[in-house]
Amino acid sequence: MRICNTCEKIKTTFANGFDISVWRKYAEEISNELPSKCENDAKSYDFNKDVLPVIEDALNEEKINFVSRNFQTVIDTLNVNLSNLFDKEPDINIILYLGLCNGAGWATTLDGKNTVLLGIEKIIELAWGDETNMRALIFHEIGHLWHKLNGNLHISEFSKRRKGIAQLYCEGVAMVCEHLLCGDNEFYHQNKDGWLSWCYKNENEIKREYLRRLDKKESIQDFFGDWCSYNGHSDVGYFLGCRFIEHLMKTYSLKKIANMKYRILNKEYKKFTEHVVLYNNLQFSLPEFIIEQVTLENLIKYENIFYSNEEYYMITDGHPATKQDCVDTIEYAKKYPLEMCYCLGVSNEQQPVAFLSLLEGYPESTTLYVGLLLIDKRFQRNSIGTRIMNAVIDDAFSSGYATIKLSVQDNNVSGYSFWKKLGFKAVKKTSCDGFYNLSMELKSDN
């Protein structure tokens, strides 16, 4: 791996200001290919209006030193991080240089070698020169090169739809690689002023709008680039692409994903938009609680909720809840497609408060089914169940579900009363071993 930091050269070469002919000679010393590569890429810009002011602002010794210092800090620890993604040190160039606003990061080929070009003028303009953002930028571009080395980075873009899928795909893979390299699946350098919270809260809307634009052959540029925005938020496409790839990784390996063809990606993205990630929204709708998925590994934390609901289990099962009842509730989710059925634990200051199981898109794609809601006995009769379900109802309907369904036994008087107060109506009555099972539902237009 070759590292090239041209900051000292930049300071001496352009001490008297920027000159394009001087820049060409400077760039040629890095690579004979670099001047024409940058100028061809920037030919659509208005040089005097869009490029020159950015370059002139970057020709500041203090700013250059700041970027250079943090670049070197990241490079010094780079090999340790690369082992999270590569089996051996990759044969690539990483060059910190003065470009023509070609991008803060650019994964490309130079002199036949895979290269990461880091444009100091854009890094300074975007305020990405600190160590954290510098590391993320380098990791992201290395992610693109990993994709190129291990699969299908470039999808032909002869239609707007293919271009939209291709951009989401390649940026998504790079974001996942960035997360693997930095060891933090929640890190986005764009996360300022609540950016990530907003993205999670609006994830369902974002992915559906992206699909709508693909279907209508409309531009998806709003989702990419610091100069663009979707609903007032820039670079939302990086979040969406990452979430798409994370969704695929539940079924495929990252290397398998890296080799996917357009036809499969297009099909998988449609499936991705059909999956409503409701539990992500709930964390933001119920900020006073911690909400997490319950698995067999952390079930012990929530077992007492089952045991404390003795009256419910006596009505439904004829005996208090057992350890096996707890396990069976978690295992039940495996009967359904991945991510369709999940169990959530709700806690407050490390105290388990509630357990909730949901089935998304069951029995119809427009329906959310509530499998089970249990409130720990210590927290009953203080409206916690109502607060949780009001959040579920609001998020379900705002996410596009038309109906919420559940069932309750008619001899579960308190349970039936609870759901009725929330607006649910009994729509079907089925005889079952000496009692009636009531199918209840709540429609979005109620």
Coordinates of C-alpha atoms in Angstrom, one line a residue:
M1 CA 0.0 0.0 0.0
R2 CA 1.5 3.3 -1.1
I3 CA 0.7 6.5 1.0
C4 CA 1.3 9.9 -0.6
N5 CA 0.7 13.1 1.4
T6 CA 1.4 16.1 -0.8
C7 CA 0.5 18.8 1.8
E8 CA 4.1 20.2 2.1
K9 CA 4.2 20.3 -1.7
I10 CA 0.9 22.1 -1.8
K11 CA 2.1 24.8 0.6
T12 CA 5.3 25.6 -1.3
T13 CA 3.9 25.2 -4.8
F14 CA 1.0 27.5 -4.3
A15 CA 2.5 30.0 -1.8
N16 CA 1.7 32.8 -4.1
G17 CA -1.8 31.6 -5.0
F18 CA -3.4 29.2 -7.4
D19 CA -2.5 29.0 -11.1
I20 CA -3.9 26.2 -13.3
S21 CA -0.7 25.7 -15.3
V22 CA 1.3 25.4 -12.0
W23 CA -1.3 23.0 -10.8
R24 CA -0.9 20.8 -13.9
K25 CA 2.8 20.4 -13.2
Y26 CA 2.1 19.6 -9.6
A27 CA -0.4 17.0 -10.5
E28 CA 1.9 15.4 -13.2
E29 CA 4.5 14.8 -10.5
I30 CA 1.9 12.6 -8.7
S31 CA 0.8 10.9 -11.9
N32 CA 0.9 11.8 -15.6
E33 CA -2.7 10.7 -15.8
L34 CA -3.9 12.9 -12.9
P35 CA -4.2 16.4 -14.6
S36 CA -6.4 15.2 -17.5
K37 CA -8.4 12.9 -15.2
C38 CA -9.3 15.8 -12.8
E39 CA -9.9 18.3 -15.6
N40 CA -12.2 15.9 -17.5
D41 CA -14.2 15.2 -14.3
A42 CA -14.5 18.9 -13.6
K43 CA -15.3 20.2 -17.0
S44 CA -19.0 20.6 -16.3
Y45 CA -18.2 23.0 -13.4
D46 CA -18.0 26.8 -13.8
F47 CA -14.3 27.0 -12.8
N48 CA -14.2 30.6 -11.7
K49 CA -17.5 30.3 -9.8
D50 CA -17.6 26.8 -8.4
V51 CA -13.9 25.6 -8.2
L52 CA -11.5 28.5 -7.7
P53 CA -13.1 30.0 -4.6
V54 CA -13.0 26.5 -2.9
I55 CA -9.3 26.0 -3.8
E56 CA -8.3 29.5 -2.7
D57 CA -10.0 29.0 0.7
A58 CA -8.1 25.8 1.1
L59 CA -4.7 27.3 0.4
N60 CA -4.3 28.3 4.1
E61 CA -1.3 26.9 5.9
E62 CA -3.1 26.3 9.2
K63 CA -6.0 24.5 7.5
I64 CA -3.6 22.3 5.4
N65 CA -1.5 21.4 8.5
F66 CA -4.7 20.4 10.4
V67 CA -5.8 18.1 7.6
S68 CA -2.3 16.7 7.1
R69 CA -1.8 16.0 10.8
N70 CA -5.1 14.0 11.1
F71 CA -4.5 12.2 7.8
Q72 CA -1.2 10.9 9.2
T73 CA -2.8 9.9 12.5
V74 CA -5.4 7.8 10.6
I75 CA -2.8 6.3 8.3
D76 CA -0.6 5.2 11.2
T77 CA -3.3 2.9 12.5
L78 CA -4.8 2.0 9.2
N79 CA -3.4 -1.6 8.9
V80 CA -5.0 -2.6 12.3
N81 CA -8.4 -1.6 11.0
L82 CA -8.0 -3.1 7.5
S83 CA -7.8 -6.5 9.0
N84 CA -11.5 -6.3 9.8
L85 CA -12.2 -6.4 6.0
F86 CA -9.1 -7.7 4.2
D87 CA -7.2 -10.9 4.6
K88 CA -4.0 -9.2 3.7
E89 CA -2.9 -5.6 3.1
P90 CA -4.5 -4.4 -0.1
D91 CA -2.3 -3.2 -3.0
I92 CA -3.7 0.3 -3.3
N93 CA -2.6 4.0 -3.3
I94 CA -3.9 6.6 -0.9
I95 CA -3.1 10.1 -2.1
L96 CA -3.9 13.4 -0.3
Y97 CA -3.7 16.0 -2.9
L98 CA -5.1 19.3 -4.2
G99 CA -7.8 18.6 -6.8
L100 CA -10.3 20.6 -8.8
C101 CA -13.3 20.0 -6.5
N102 CA -13.4 16.4 -7.8
G103 CA -14.6 15.2 -4.5
A104 CA -13.4 14.8 -0.9
G105 CA -12.9 11.1 -1.7
W106 CA -12.6 9.4 -5.0
A107 CA -12.0 5.6 -5.5
T108 CA -10.5 5.3 -8.9
T109 CA -7.6 3.9 -10.9
L110 CA -4.4 5.7 -11.5
D111 CA -1.5 4.3 -13.5
G112 CA -3.2 1.0 -13.5
K113 CA -3.4 0.8 -9.7
N114 CA -6.5 1.0 -7.4
T115 CA -6.3 4.4 -5.8
V116 CA -8.1 6.5 -3.2
L117 CA -7.8 10.2 -4.1
L118 CA -8.5 12.6 -1.2
G119 CA -9.1 16.2 -2.3
I120 CA -7.9 18.5 0.4
E121 CA -9.9 21.5 -1.0
K122 CA -13.2 19.6 -0.6
I123 CA -12.2 18.1 2.8
I124 CA -11.6 21.7 4.0
E125 CA -14.8 23.0 2.5
L126 CA -16.9 20.3 4.1
A127 CA -15.0 20.5 7.4
W128 CA -14.1 16.8 7.3
G129 CA -10.4 17.4 8.2
D130 CA -10.8 16.2 11.8
E131 CA -9.6 12.7 12.7
T132 CA -13.0 11.1 13.0
N133 CA -14.3 12.4 9.6
M134 CA -10.9 11.7 7.9
R135 CA -11.0 8.1 9.1
A136 CA -14.6 7.7 7.9
L137 CA -13.8 9.2 4.5
I138 CA -10.8 7.0 3.9
F139 CA -12.6 3.9 5.1
H140 CA -15.6 4.7 2.8
E141 CA -13.4 5.0 -0.3
I142 CA -11.4 1.9 0.7
G143 CA -14.9 0.2 0.9
H144 CA -15.5 1.1 -2.7
L145 CA -12.1 -0.5 -3.7
W146 CA -12.9 -3.6 -1.6
H147 CA -16.1 -3.9 -3.6
K148 CA -14.2 -3.5 -6.9
L149 CA -11.7 -6.2 -5.8
N150 CA -14.3 -8.6 -4.6
G151 CA -17.2 -8.2 -6.9
N152 CA -19.4 -6.0 -9.2
L153 CA -18.7 -2.4 -8.3
H154 CA -19.8 -1.0 -11.7
I155 CA -23.3 -1.6 -13.0
S156 CA -24.1 -0.2 -16.4
E157 CA -26.3 2.9 -16.0
F158 CA -28.1 3.3 -19.3
S159 CA -31.4 4.1 -17.6
K160 CA -32.4 6.2 -14.6
R161 CA -33.7 3.2 -12.8
R162 CA -30.4 1.3 -13.2
K163 CA -28.5 4.4 -12.2
G164 CA -30.6 4.8 -9.1
I165 CA -30.2 1.1 -8.1
A166 CA -26.4 1.2 -8.9
Q167 CA -25.7 4.3 -6.8
L168 CA -27.7 3.0 -3.8
Y169 CA -26.0 -0.4 -4.1
C170 CA -22.4 0.8 -4.4
E171 CA -22.7 3.5 -1.7
G172 CA -24.5 1.0 0.6
V173 CA -21.7 -1.6 0.3
A174 CA -19.1 1.1 0.9
M175 CA -21.0 2.3 4.1
V176 CA -21.2 -1.3 5.4
C177 CA -17.4 -1.7 4.7
E178 CA -16.8 1.7 6.5
H179 CA -18.8 0.4 9.5
L180 CA -16.8 -2.9 9.5
L181 CA -13.5 -1.0 9.3
C182 CA -14.3 1.5 12.1
G183 CA -16.1 -1.1 14.2
D184 CA -19.2 0.9 14.7
N185 CA -22.4 0.0 12.8
E186 CA -24.1 3.3 13.9
F187 CA -21.4 5.7 12.7
Y188 CA -22.3 8.2 10.0
H189 CA -20.1 11.3 9.7
Q190 CA -23.3 13.0 8.5
N191 CA -24.9 12.6 11.9
K192 CA -25.2 16.1 13.0
D193 CA -28.2 17.9 14.5
G194 CA -30.2 14.7 14.8
W195 CA -29.6 13.4 11.3
L196 CA -29.4 9.7 12.1
S197 CA -32.5 9.9 14.4
W198 CA -34.4 11.5 11.6
C199 CA -33.3 8.9 9.1
Y200 CA -34.4 6.0 11.4
K201 CA -37.7 7.7 12.2
N202 CA -38.4 8.2 8.5
E203 CA -36.8 5.1 7.1
N204 CA -40.0 3.6 5.7
E205 CA -40.9 6.9 4.0
I206 CA -37.4 7.3 2.6
K207 CA -37.2 3.9 1.0
R208 CA -40.7 4.1 -0.5
E209 CA -40.0 7.6 -1.9
Y210 CA -36.8 6.3 -3.5
L211 CA -38.8 3.4 -5.1
R212 CA -41.5 5.8 -6.3
R213 CA -38.8 7.9 -8.0
L214 CA -37.3 4.8 -9.6
D215 CA -40.8 3.7 -10.8
K216 CA -41.5 7.1 -12.2
K217 CA -38.1 7.6 -13.7
E218 CA -37.5 10.7 -11.6
S219 CA -34.1 11.9 -10.4
I220 CA -32.7 10.5 -7.2
Q221 CA -30.0 13.2 -6.9
D222 CA -31.7 14.7 -3.8
F223 CA -30.5 11.6 -1.8
F224 CA -26.8 12.0 -2.6
G225 CA -24.4 14.9 -2.3
D226 CA -23.8 17.5 0.4
W227 CA -25.2 20.2 -2.0
C228 CA -28.6 18.3 -2.3
S229 CA -31.2 17.4 0.3
Y230 CA -34.3 15.3 0.8
N231 CA -36.8 16.9 3.2
G232 CA -34.0 19.2 4.4
H233 CA -31.5 16.4 5.1
S234 CA -28.4 15.8 2.9
D235 CA -26.9 12.4 2.0
V236 CA -29.9 10.4 3.1
G237 CA -29.1 7.9 0.3
Y238 CA -26.0 6.8 2.2
F239 CA -28.2 5.8 5.1
L240 CA -30.7 4.1 2.8
G241 CA -28.1 2.2 0.9
C242 CA -26.5 1.0 4.1
R243 CA -29.8 -0.2 5.5
F244 CA -30.5 -2.0 2.2
I245 CA -27.2 -3.9 2.3
E246 CA -27.7 -4.7 6.0
H247 CA -31.1 -6.1 5.1
L248 CA -29.5 -8.3 2.4
M249 CA -26.8 -9.5 4.8
K250 CA -29.5 -11.3 6.8
T251 CA -29.7 -13.6 3.9
Y252 CA -26.5 -13.3 1.9
S253 CA -22.8 -12.9 2.7
L254 CA -21.2 -9.5 2.0
K255 CA -19.1 -11.1 -0.8
K256 CA -22.2 -12.6 -2.4
I257 CA -23.9 -9.2 -2.2
A258 CA -20.7 -7.6 -3.8
N259 CA -21.3 -9.8 -6.9
M260 CA -25.0 -9.2 -7.3
K261 CA -26.4 -8.3 -10.7
Y262 CA -28.8 -5.5 -11.4
R263 CA -31.8 -7.8 -11.9
I264 CA -31.4 -9.4 -8.4
L265 CA -30.8 -6.0 -6.8
N266 CA -33.8 -4.5 -8.4
K267 CA -36.0 -7.3 -7.1
E268 CA -34.4 -7.3 -3.7
Y269 CA -35.0 -3.5 -3.3
K270 CA -38.7 -3.9 -4.0
K271 CA -38.9 -6.6 -1.3
F272 CA -36.9 -4.3 1.0
T273 CA -39.4 -1.5 0.6
E274 CA -42.3 -3.8 1.5
H275 CA -40.7 -4.6 4.9
V276 CA -41.7 -2.0 7.4
V277 CA -39.2 -1.6 10.1
L278 CA -41.6 -0.6 12.8
Y279 CA -39.5 -1.3 15.9
N280 CA -36.9 1.3 14.8
N281 CA -39.6 3.9 14.9
L282 CA -40.7 2.9 18.4
Q283 CA -37.5 3.8 20.0
F284 CA -38.0 7.4 18.9
S285 CA -41.7 7.4 19.7
L286 CA -41.0 6.2 23.3
P287 CA -37.7 8.0 24.2
E288 CA -38.3 7.4 27.9
F289 CA -37.7 3.6 27.4
I290 CA -35.0 1.4 25.9
I291 CA -36.4 -0.9 23.3
E292 CA -34.5 -3.9 22.1
Q293 CA -35.2 -7.2 20.3
V294 CA -35.5 -10.1 22.7
T295 CA -33.6 -13.3 21.7
L296 CA -32.8 -16.5 23.6
E297 CA -29.5 -14.9 24.5
N298 CA -31.1 -12.0 26.5
L299 CA -34.4 -13.6 27.4
I300 CA -33.5 -14.0 31.0
K301 CA -33.7 -10.2 31.4
Y302 CA -37.4 -10.3 30.6
E303 CA -38.5 -13.6 32.0
N304 CA -40.1 -12.1 35.2
I305 CA -42.6 -10.2 33.0
F306 CA -44.0 -13.6 32.0
Y307 CA -44.0 -15.0 35.5
S308 CA -45.6 -11.9 37.0
N309 CA -48.6 -12.2 34.6
E310 CA -49.9 -15.2 36.4
E311 CA -53.6 -14.3 35.9
Y312 CA -53.1 -14.1 32.1
Y313 CA -51.4 -17.4 31.9
M314 CA -54.0 -19.1 34.1
I315 CA -56.7 -17.9 31.8
T316 CA -54.9 -18.8 28.5
D317 CA -52.9 -21.9 29.5
G318 CA -54.4 -23.0 32.8
H319 CA -51.1 -22.7 34.7
P320 CA -48.5 -19.9 35.6
A321 CA -45.9 -19.2 32.9
T322 CA -42.9 -21.5 32.8
K323 CA -39.4 -21.2 31.4
Q324 CA -40.6 -23.2 28.4
D325 CA -43.4 -20.7 27.8
C326 CA -40.9 -17.9 27.6
V327 CA -38.6 -19.9 25.2
D328 CA -41.6 -21.0 23.0
T329 CA -42.6 -17.3 22.6
I330 CA -39.2 -16.4 21.2
E331 CA -38.9 -19.6 19.0
Y332 CA -42.4 -18.9 17.5
A333 CA -40.9 -16.1 15.4
K334 CA -38.9 -18.7 13.5
K335 CA -42.1 -20.0 11.8
Y336 CA -42.3 -16.8 9.8
P337 CA -40.0 -15.1 7.2
L338 CA -36.9 -13.3 8.5
E339 CA -37.8 -10.0 10.2
M340 CA -41.5 -10.5 9.8
C341 CA -42.0 -11.6 13.4
Y342 CA -40.0 -10.2 16.3
C343 CA -40.2 -9.8 20.0
L344 CA -39.4 -6.5 21.8
G345 CA -38.3 -5.9 25.3
V346 CA -39.1 -2.5 26.8
S347 CA -37.1 -1.4 29.8
N348 CA -36.6 1.8 31.9
E349 CA -33.3 2.4 33.8
Q350 CA -32.4 -1.3 33.3
Q351 CA -35.7 -2.5 34.8
P352 CA -37.7 -4.7 32.4
V353 CA -41.1 -3.1 31.9
A354 CA -42.9 -4.8 29.0
F355 CA -42.7 -7.5 26.4
L356 CA -44.3 -7.1 23.0
S357 CA -44.4 -9.4 20.0
L358 CA -45.4 -8.1 16.5
L359 CA -45.9 -9.7 13.1
E360 CA -45.5 -7.2 10.2
G361 CA -47.5 -7.9 7.1
Y362 CA -49.6 -10.6 8.6
P363 CA -52.0 -12.1 7.7
E364 CA -52.1 -9.5 4.8
S365 CA -49.2 -7.2 3.7
T366 CA -51.2 -4.2 4.9
T367 CA -51.7 -5.5 8.4
L368 CA -49.7 -5.4 11.6
Y369 CA -50.6 -8.2 14.0
V370 CA -50.0 -7.9 17.7
G371 CA -49.1 -11.3 19.1
L372 CA -48.6 -10.6 22.7
L373 CA -48.3 -7.6 25.1
L374 CA -47.3 -8.2 28.7
I375 CA -46.6 -5.5 31.3
D376 CA -44.6 -6.4 34.3
K377 CA -46.9 -6.6 37.3
R378 CA -44.9 -3.9 39.1
F379 CA -45.7 -1.4 36.4
Q380 CA -49.3 -2.3 35.7
R381 CA -52.2 0.2 36.1
N382 CA -50.1 3.3 35.4
S383 CA -50.9 3.6 31.6
I384 CA -47.6 2.2 30.4
G385 CA -49.4 -0.4 28.2
T386 CA -51.6 2.3 26.8
R387 CA -48.5 4.5 26.0
I388 CA -46.7 1.7 24.3
M389 CA -49.7 0.7 22.2
N390 CA -50.5 4.3 21.2
A391 CA -47.0 4.6 19.9
V392 CA -47.4 1.3 18.0
I393 CA -50.7 2.4 16.5
D394 CA -49.4 5.8 15.4
D395 CA -46.2 4.4 13.9
A396 CA -48.0 1.5 12.2
F397 CA -50.5 3.8 10.5
S398 CA -47.9 6.4 9.6
S399 CA -45.8 3.7 8.1
G400 CA -48.6 2.7 5.8
Y401 CA -50.3 -0.2 7.5
A402 CA -54.1 -0.1 7.0
T403 CA -55.1 -2.4 9.9
I404 CA -53.9 -3.7 13.2
K405 CA -55.2 -7.0 14.3
L406 CA -55.0 -9.3 17.3
S407 CA -57.0 -11.9 19.2
V408 CA -58.1 -12.2 22.8
Q409 CA -60.1 -14.8 24.7
D410 CA -63.6 -13.6 25.8
N411 CA -62.9 -14.8 29.4
N412 CA -59.8 -12.5 29.5
V413 CA -62.1 -9.7 30.7
S414 CA -59.3 -7.2 31.5
G415 CA -57.5 -7.9 28.2
Y416 CA -60.6 -7.4 26.2
S417 CA -61.4 -4.2 28.0
F418 CA -57.9 -2.8 27.4
W419 CA -58.1 -3.4 23.7
K420 CA -61.6 -2.0 23.4
K421 CA -60.6 1.2 25.1
L422 CA -57.9 1.6 22.5
G423 CA -60.5 1.5 19.8
F424 CA -60.2 -2.1 18.7
K425 CA -63.5 -3.8 17.7
A426 CA -64.4 -7.6 17.8
V427 CA -65.0 -8.7 14.2
K428 CA -65.1 -12.4 14.6
K429 CA -66.0 -14.9 17.3
T430 CA -64.7 -18.5 17.3
S431 CA -65.6 -21.2 19.7
C432 CA -62.5 -22.7 21.3
D433 CA -62.4 -25.3 24.2
G434 CA -65.2 -23.8 26.3
F435 CA -64.5 -20.1 25.6
Y436 CA -64.6 -17.9 22.5
N437 CA -61.7 -16.4 20.8
L438 CA -62.3 -12.8 19.7
S439 CA -60.6 -11.5 16.6
M440 CA -60.2 -7.7 17.0
E441 CA -59.0 -5.0 14.7
L442 CA -58.3 -1.3 14.4
K443 CA -58.4 0.4 11.0
S444 CA -56.4 3.5 10.1
D445 CA -59.6 5.4 9.3
N446 CA -61.3 4.7 12.6

